[in-house]
Coordinates of C-alpha atoms and ligand atoms in Angstrom, one line a residue:
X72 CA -10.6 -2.3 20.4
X73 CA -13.8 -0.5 21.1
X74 CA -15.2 1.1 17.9
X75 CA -16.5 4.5 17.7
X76 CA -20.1 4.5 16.0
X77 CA -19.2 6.0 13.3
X78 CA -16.4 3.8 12.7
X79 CA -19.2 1.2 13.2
X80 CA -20.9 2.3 10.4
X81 CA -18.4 2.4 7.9
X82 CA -17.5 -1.7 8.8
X83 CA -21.0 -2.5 8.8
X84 CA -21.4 -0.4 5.2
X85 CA -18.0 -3.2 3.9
X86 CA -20.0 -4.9 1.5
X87 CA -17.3 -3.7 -0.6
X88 CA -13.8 -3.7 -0.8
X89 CA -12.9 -0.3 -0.1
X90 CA -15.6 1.2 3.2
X91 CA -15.3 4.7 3.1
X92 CA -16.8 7.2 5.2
X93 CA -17.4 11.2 4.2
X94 CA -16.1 14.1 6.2
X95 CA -13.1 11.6 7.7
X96 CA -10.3 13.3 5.6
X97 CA -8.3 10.8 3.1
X98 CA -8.7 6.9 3.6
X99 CA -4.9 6.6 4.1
X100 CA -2.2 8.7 5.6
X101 CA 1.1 7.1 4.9
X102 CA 2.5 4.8 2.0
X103 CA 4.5 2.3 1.6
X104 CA 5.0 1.6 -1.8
X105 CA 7.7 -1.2 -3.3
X106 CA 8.5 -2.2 -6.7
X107 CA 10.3 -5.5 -7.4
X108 CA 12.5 -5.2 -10.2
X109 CA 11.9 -7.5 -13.4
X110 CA 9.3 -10.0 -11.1
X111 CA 6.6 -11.9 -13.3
X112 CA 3.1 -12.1 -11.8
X113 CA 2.9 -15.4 -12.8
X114 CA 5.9 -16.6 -10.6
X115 CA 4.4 -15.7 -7.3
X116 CA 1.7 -18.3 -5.3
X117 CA -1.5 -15.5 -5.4
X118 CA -1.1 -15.3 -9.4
X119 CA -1.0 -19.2 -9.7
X120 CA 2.5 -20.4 -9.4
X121 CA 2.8 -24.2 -7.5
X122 CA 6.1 -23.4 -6.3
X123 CA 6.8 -21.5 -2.5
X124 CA 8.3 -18.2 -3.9
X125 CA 6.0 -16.2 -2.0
X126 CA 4.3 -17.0 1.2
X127 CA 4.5 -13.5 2.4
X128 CA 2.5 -11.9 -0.6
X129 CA 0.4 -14.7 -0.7
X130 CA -0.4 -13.6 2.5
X131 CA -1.3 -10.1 1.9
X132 CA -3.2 -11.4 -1.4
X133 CA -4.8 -13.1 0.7
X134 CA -6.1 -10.1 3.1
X135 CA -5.9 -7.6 0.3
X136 CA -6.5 -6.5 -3.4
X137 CA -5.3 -8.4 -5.5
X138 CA -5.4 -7.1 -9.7
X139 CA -5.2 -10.3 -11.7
X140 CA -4.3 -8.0 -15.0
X141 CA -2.1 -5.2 -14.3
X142 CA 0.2 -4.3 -17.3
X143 CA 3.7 -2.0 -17.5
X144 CA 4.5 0.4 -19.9
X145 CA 7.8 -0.7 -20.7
X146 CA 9.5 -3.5 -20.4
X147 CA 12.5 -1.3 -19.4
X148 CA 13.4 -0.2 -15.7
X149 CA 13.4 2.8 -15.9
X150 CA 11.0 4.1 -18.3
X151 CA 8.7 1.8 -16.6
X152 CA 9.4 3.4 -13.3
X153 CA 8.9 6.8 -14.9
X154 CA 5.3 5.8 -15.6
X155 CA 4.6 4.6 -12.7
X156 CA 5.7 7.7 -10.9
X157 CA 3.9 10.1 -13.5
X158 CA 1.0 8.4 -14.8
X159 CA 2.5 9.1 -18.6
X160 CA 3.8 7.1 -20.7
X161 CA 7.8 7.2 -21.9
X162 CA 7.3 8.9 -25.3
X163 CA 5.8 11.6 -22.4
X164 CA 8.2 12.2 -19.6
X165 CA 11.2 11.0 -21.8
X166 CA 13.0 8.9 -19.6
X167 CA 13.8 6.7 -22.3
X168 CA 16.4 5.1 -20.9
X169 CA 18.2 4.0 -17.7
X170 CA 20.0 6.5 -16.1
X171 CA 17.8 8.9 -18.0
X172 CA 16.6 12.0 -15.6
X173 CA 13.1 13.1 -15.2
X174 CA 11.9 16.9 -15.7
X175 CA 11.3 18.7 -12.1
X176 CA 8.6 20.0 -13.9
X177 CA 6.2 17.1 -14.6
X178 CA 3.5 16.5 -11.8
X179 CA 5.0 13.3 -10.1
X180 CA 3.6 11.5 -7.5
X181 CA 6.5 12.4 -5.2
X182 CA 5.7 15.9 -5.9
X183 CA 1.9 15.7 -5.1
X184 CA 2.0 14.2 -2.0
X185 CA 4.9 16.3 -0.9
X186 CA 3.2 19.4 -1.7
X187 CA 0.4 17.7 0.2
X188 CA 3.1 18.0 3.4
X189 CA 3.7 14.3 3.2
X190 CA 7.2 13.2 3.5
X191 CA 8.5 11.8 1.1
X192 CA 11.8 9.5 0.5
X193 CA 12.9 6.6 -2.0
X194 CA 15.8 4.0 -1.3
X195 CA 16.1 2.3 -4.5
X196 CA 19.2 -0.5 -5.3
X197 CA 20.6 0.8 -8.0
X198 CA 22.4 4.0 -9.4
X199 CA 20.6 4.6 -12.3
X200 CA 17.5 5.2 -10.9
X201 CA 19.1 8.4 -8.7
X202 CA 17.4 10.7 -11.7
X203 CA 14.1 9.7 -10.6
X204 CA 14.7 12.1 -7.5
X205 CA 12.4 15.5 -7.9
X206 CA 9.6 15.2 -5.3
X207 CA 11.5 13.3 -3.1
X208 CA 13.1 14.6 -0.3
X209 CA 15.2 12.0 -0.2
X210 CA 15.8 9.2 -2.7
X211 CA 19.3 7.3 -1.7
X212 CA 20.7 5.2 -4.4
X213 CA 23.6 4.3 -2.5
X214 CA 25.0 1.1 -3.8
X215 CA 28.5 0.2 -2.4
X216 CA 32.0 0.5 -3.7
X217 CA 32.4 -2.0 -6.5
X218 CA 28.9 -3.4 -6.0
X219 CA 26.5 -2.7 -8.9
X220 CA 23.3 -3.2 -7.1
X221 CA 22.3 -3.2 -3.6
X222 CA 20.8 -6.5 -2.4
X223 CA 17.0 -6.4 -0.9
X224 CA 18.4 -6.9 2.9
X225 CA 20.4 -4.1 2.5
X226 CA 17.9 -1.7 0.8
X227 CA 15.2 -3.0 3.1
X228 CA 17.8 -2.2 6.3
X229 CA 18.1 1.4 5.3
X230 CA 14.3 1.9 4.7
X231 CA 13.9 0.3 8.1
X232 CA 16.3 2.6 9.7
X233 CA 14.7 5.5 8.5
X234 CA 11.1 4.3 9.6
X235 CA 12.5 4.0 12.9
X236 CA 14.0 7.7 13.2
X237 CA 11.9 9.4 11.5
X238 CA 9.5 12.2 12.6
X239 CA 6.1 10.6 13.2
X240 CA 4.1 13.6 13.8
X241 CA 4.2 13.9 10.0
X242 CA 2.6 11.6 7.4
X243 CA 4.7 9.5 4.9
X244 CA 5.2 8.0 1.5
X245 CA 8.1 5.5 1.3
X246 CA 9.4 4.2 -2.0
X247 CA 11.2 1.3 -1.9
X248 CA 12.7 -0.8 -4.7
X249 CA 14.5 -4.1 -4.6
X250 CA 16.0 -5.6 -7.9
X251 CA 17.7 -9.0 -6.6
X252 CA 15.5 -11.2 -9.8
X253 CA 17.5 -10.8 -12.0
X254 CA 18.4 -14.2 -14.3
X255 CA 21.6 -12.7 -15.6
X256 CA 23.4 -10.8 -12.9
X257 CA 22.6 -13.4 -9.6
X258 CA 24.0 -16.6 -10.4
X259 CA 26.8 -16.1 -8.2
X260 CA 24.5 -14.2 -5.8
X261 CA 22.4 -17.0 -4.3
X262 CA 20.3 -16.4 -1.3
X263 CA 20.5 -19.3 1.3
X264 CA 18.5 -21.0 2.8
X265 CA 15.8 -20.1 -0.1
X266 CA 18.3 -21.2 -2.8
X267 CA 18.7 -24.3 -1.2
X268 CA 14.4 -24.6 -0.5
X269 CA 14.1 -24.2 -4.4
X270 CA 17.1 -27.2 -5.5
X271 CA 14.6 -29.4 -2.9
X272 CA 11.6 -28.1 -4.3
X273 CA 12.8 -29.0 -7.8
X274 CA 14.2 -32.1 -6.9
X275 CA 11.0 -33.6 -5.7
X276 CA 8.9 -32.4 -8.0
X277 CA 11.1 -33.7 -10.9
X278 CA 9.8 -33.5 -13.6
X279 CA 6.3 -32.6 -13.1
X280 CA 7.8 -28.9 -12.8
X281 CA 9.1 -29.1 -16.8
X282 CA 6.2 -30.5 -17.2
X283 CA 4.1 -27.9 -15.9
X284 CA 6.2 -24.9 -17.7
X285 CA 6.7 -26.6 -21.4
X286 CA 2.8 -27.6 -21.5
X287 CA 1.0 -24.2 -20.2
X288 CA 3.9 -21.8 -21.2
X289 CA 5.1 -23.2 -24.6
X290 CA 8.9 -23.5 -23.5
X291 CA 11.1 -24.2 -26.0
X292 CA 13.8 -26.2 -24.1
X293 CA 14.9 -28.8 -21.7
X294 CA 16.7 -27.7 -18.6
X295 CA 14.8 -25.1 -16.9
X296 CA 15.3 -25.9 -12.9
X297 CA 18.5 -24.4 -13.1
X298 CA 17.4 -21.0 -14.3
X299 CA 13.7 -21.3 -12.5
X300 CA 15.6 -22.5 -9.2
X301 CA 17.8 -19.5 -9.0
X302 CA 15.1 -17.0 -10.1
X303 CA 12.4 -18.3 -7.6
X304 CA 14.8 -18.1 -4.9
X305 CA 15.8 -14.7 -5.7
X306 CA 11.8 -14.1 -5.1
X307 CA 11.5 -16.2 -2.0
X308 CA 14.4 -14.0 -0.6
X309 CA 12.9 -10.7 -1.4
X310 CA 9.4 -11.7 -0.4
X311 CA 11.4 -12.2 3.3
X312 CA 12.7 -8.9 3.4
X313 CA 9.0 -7.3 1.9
X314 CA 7.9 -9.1 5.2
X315 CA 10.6 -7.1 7.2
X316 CA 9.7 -3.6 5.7
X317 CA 5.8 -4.2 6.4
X318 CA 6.4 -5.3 9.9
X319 CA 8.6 -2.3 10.5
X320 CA 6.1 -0.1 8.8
X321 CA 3.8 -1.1 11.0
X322 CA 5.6 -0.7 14.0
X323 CA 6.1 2.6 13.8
X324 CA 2.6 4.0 12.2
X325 CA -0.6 2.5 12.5
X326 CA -1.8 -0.4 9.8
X327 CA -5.2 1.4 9.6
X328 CA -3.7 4.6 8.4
X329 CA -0.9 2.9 5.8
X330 CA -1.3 1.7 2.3
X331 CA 0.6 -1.1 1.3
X332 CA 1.3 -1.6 -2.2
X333 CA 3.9 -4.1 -4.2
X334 CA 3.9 -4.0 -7.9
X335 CA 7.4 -4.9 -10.5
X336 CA 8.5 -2.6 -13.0
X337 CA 8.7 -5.6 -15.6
X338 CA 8.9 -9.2 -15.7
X339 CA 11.8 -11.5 -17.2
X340 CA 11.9 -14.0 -20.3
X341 CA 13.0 -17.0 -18.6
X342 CA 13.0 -19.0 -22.2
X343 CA 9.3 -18.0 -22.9
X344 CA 9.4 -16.9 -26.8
X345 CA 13.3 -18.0 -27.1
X346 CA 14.2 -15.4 -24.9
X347 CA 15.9 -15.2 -21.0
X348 CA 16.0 -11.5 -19.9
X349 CA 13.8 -8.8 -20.4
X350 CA 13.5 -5.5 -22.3
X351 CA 13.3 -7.1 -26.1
X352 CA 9.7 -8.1 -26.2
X353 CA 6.6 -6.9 -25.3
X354 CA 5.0 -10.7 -24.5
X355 CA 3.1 -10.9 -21.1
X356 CA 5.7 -12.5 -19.5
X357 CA 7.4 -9.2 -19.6
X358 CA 4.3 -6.5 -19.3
X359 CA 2.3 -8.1 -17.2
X360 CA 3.4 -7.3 -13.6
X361 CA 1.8 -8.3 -10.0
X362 CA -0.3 -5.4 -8.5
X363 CA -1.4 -6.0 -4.5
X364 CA -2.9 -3.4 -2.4
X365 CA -3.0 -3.6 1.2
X366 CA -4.8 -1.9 4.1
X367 CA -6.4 -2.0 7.0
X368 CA -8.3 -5.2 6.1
X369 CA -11.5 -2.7 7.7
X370 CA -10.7 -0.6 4.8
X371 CA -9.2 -2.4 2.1
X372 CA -11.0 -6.0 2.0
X373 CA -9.8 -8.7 0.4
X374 CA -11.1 -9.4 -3.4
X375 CA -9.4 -10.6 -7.1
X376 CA -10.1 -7.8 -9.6
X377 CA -9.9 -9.1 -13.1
X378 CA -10.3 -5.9 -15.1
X379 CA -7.4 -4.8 -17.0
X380 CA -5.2 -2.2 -15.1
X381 CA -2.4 -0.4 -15.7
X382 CA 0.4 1.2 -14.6
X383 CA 0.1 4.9 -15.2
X384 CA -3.5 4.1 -12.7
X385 CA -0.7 3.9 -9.7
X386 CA -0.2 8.4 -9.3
X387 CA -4.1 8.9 -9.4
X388 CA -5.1 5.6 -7.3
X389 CA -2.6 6.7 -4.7
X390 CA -3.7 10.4 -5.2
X391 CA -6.7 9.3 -4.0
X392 CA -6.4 7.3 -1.4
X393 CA -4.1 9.5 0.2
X394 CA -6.1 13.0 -0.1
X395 CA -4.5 15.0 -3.5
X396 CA -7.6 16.9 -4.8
X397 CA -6.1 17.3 -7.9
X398 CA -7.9 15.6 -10.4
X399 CA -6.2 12.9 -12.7
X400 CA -7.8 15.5 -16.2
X401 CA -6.5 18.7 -14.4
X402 CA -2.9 17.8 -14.2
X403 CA -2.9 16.0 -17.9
X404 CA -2.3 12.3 -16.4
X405 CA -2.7 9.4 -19.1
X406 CA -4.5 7.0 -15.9
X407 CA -7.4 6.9 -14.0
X408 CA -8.1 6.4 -10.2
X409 CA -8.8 2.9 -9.6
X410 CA -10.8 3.9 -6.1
X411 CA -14.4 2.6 -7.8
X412 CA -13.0 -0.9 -8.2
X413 CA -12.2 -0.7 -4.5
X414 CA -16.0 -0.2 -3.9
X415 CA -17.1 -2.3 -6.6
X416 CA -14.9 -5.0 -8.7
X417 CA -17.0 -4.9 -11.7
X418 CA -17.5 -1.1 -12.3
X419 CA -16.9 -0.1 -15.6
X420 CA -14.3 2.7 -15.2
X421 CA -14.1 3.4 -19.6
X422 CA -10.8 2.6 -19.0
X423 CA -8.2 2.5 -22.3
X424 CA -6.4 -0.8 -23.6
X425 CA -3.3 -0.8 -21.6
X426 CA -0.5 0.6 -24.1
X427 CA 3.3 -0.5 -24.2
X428 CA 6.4 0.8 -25.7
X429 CA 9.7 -0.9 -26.4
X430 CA 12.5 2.0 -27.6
X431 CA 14.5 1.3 -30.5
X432 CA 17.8 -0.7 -29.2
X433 CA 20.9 0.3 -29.7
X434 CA 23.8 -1.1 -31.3
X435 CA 25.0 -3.9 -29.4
X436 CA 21.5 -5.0 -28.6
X437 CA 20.9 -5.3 -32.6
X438 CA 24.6 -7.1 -32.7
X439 CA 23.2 -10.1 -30.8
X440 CA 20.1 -10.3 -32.4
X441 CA 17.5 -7.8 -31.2
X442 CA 15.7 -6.3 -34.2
X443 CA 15.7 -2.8 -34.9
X444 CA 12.8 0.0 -34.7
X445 CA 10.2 0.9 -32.6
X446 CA 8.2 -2.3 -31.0
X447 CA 4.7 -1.3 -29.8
X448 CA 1.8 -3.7 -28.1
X449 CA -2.0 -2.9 -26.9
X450 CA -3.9 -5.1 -25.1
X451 CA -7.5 -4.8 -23.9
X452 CA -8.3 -7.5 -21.1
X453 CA -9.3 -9.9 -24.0
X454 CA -6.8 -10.0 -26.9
X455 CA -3.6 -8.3 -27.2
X456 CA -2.1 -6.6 -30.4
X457 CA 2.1 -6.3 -30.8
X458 CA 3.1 -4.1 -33.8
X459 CA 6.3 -5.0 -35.0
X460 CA 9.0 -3.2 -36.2
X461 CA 8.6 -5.1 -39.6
X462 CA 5.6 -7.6 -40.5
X463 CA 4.1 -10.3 -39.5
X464 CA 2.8 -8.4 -36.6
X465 CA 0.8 -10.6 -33.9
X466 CA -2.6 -10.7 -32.5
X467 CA -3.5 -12.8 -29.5
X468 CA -6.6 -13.9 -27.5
X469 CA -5.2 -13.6 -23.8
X470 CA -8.6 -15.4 -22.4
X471 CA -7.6 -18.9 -24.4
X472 CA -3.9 -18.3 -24.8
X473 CA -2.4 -16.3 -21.7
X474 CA 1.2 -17.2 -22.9
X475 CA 0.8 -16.3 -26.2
X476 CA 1.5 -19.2 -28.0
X477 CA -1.0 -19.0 -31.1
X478 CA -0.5 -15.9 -33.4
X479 CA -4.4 -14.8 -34.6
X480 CA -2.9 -12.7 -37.1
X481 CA -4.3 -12.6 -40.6
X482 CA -5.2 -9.4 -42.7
X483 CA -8.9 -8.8 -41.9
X484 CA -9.1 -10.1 -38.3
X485 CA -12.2 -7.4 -36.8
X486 CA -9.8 -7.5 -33.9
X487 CA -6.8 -6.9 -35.4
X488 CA -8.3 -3.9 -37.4
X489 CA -9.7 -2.3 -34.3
X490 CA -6.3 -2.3 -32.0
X491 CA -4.4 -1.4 -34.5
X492 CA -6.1 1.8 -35.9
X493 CA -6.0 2.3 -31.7
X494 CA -2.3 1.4 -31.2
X495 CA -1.4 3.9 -34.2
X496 CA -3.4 6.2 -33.5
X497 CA -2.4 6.5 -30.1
X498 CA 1.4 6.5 -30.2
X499 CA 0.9 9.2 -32.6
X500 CA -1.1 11.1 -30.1
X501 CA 1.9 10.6 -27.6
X502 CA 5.0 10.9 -30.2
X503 CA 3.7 14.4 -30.0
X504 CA 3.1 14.8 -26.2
X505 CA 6.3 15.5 -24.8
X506 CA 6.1 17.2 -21.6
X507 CA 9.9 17.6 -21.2
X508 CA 12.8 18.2 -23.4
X509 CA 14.4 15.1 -25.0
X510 CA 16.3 13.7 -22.6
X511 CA 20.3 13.7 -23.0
X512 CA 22.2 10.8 -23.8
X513 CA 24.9 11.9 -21.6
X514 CA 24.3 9.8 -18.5
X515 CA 26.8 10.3 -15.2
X516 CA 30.6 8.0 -15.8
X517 CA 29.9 6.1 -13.0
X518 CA 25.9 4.9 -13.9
X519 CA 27.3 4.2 -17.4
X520 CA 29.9 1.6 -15.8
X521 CA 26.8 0.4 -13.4
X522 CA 24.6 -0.4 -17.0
X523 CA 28.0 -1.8 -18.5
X524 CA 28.3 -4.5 -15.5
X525 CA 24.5 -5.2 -15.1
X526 CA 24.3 -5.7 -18.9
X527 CA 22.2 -3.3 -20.1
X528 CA 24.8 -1.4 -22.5
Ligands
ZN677 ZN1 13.7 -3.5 -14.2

């Protein structure tokens, strides 16, 4: 294609990773934005991972952002969806819990980019993320009769179908969420042929693959390709249908003019600190998430960011690129816009340590072993600070011990001093923020039976 001179310009002017040109109206007009439910960054080939779960996303890695250190909120669905729909942490917009409802009345990024005339629509796999709706046109939840979750295909179909009838004179933002890696619900749920890719895989590697996960990730046990098999083929199968949404997406509106992003709401145990599933701990293989941004590769070129990010960036980086003026300080957000890393990788954005929150759990949690209270956890790009319900809390240097395996803790550690008077001082800050009333804690009969089934309650 012939370019136009000033489109000339702005590739010639691509020294860095985001080329944008003035008085050309918002970099992006249409998003496509999907969230893998409870996926670890470091399971996936761009973070690392010697195994085939994602040739897909390595591929977009590949062509687009990529941030090495991108960190959730909560290691809880749907608080940590919440967050990334707000830019506020839970103690904030008080989805606390899933199947929890959030306030029409906090700025969402739903609700900007709709009042921006931007259509916008959700299809999400399970139930109790329904109360996520306001700002959304649409957000269909619909899960089938005596199903308790949607499989990615499925999801992915109906986002698909509604790409392909919908009205394209007007711009978009489409949320879609898959939640198939899930250790404890899928074991009867396996997805051939990539099942079947990761028993090979295992098999030939023998055991070079325990070898790998007990020496860098301080597992505990024997007998991990079972559990690794069926999780990294419930990744492999959802990194397939990613590949079907983008290549209908692009179908049907022009790459240059989409933003492709794919984050995860969480990560999952998978034995790492004694524990399988998620929502407990606050360790990195549970807060630290993949975070891939994807464009035109004119617009959008490809780079690793290392700085720290975190999720409440998401509403204002979007925001951004898509053309809300508002600014992140005018409508009260927690994050900033992460646009300057786009142009330059090491600017220094004054960015906060990336806070997380686990919620007291309730009963049956604490029956089988969860402690009780309020489990907080900072974490600055170098060391990381998890405040504990009840001493010893932990300190950890993230550069030399990425799985966390040494606690630095002792009682006049100049790190420890610092994140802690931060971490205190902050959750303080937001146990007094709350921008909506506390939420209810009754949640719709058939959601309850939904979180019954998938474990949560
Ligand atoms: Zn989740």
């Amino acid at each position: 294609m012939l370019k136009t001179p000033s489109r000339l310009l702005c590739v010639v002017a691509a020294a860095a990773l985001l080329v944008g040109c003035r008085g050309e109206g918002p970099p992006y007009d249409n998003l496509v934005f999907v969230t893998v439910d409870t996926l670890r960054a470091d399971h996936l080939g761009l973070y690392g991972y010697p195994r085939p779960t994602s040739p897909y996303l390595d591929e977009l890695g590949r062509e687009g952002v990529v941030f090495w250190h991108a960190v959730a909120a909560s290691s809880h669905t749907a608080p940590s969806h919440a967050t990334m729909l707000t830019s506020l942490y839970p103690e904030q917009h008080r989805v606390l819990e899933n199947g929890h409802a959030l306030d029409p009345g906090i700025p969402s990024l739903a609700g900007l980019l709709q009042a921006q005339g931007i259509e916008t629509v959700g299809f999400v796999s399970v139930r109790f993320l329904a109360g996520l709706s306001p700002g959304f046109d649409i957000l269909d939840a619909q899960v089938a009769d005596g199903e308790v979750f949607r499989t990615a295909n499925l999801t992915v179909d109906r986002a698909i179908e509604w790409l392909r009838t919908r009205d394209r004179t007007r711009r978009f933002a489409l949320w879609v969420h898959v939640y198939d890696p899930h250790q404890h619900v899928v074991t009867t749920r396996m997805p051939e042929p990539w099942y079947r890719l990761m028993r090979e895989d295992s098999a030939r590697r023998g055991g070079e693959l325990l070898y790998f996960v007990r020496q860098e990730q301080g597992y505990p046990r024997d007998g991990l390709s079972g559990s690794f098999n069926r999780y990294d083929a419930q990744i492999a199968f959802v990194d397939d249908q990613i590949r079907r949404l983008f290549e209908a997406a692009a179908e049907v509106s022009p790459a240059s003019r989409t933003l492709r992003v794919v984050t995860a709401d969480h990560g999952e145990g998978l034995g790492n600190h004694n524990f399988e599933g998620h929502g407990r701990n606050l360790y990195q293989e549970q807060v630290r998430v993949p975070l891939i941004l994807h464009g035109d590769t004119e617009r959008l070129r490809h780079g690793v960011i290392t700085s720290l990010v975190r999720h409440v960036d998401l509403l204002p980086t979007f925001g951004e690129l898509l053309g809300v003026t508002a600014s992140p300080s005018e409508l009260g957000l927690e994050g900033v816009s992460l646009v300057p890393l786009l142009r330059d990788p090491s600017a220094d954005l004054g960015i906060e340590p990336a806070f997380s929150q686990r919620r007291p759990p309730d009963e049956r949690r604490v029956s089988i072993g969860w402690e009780p209270g309020i489990k907080l956890a900072v974490q600055d790009g170098r060391f990381k600070y998890i405040r504990n319900p009840e001493p010893p809390h932990e300190l950890y240097d993230l550069q030399s011990d990425p799985y966390e395996l040494r606690n630095l803790i002792r009682r006049h550690h100049p790190e420890k001093e610092r994140l802690e008077r931060w971490l205190l001082d902050k959750y303080e800050k937001l146990s007094g923020d709350h921008r909506a009333e506390s939420p209810t804690d009754e949640i719709d009969p058939e959601i309850l039976e939904d979180l019954k089934a998938l474990g949560y309650i």
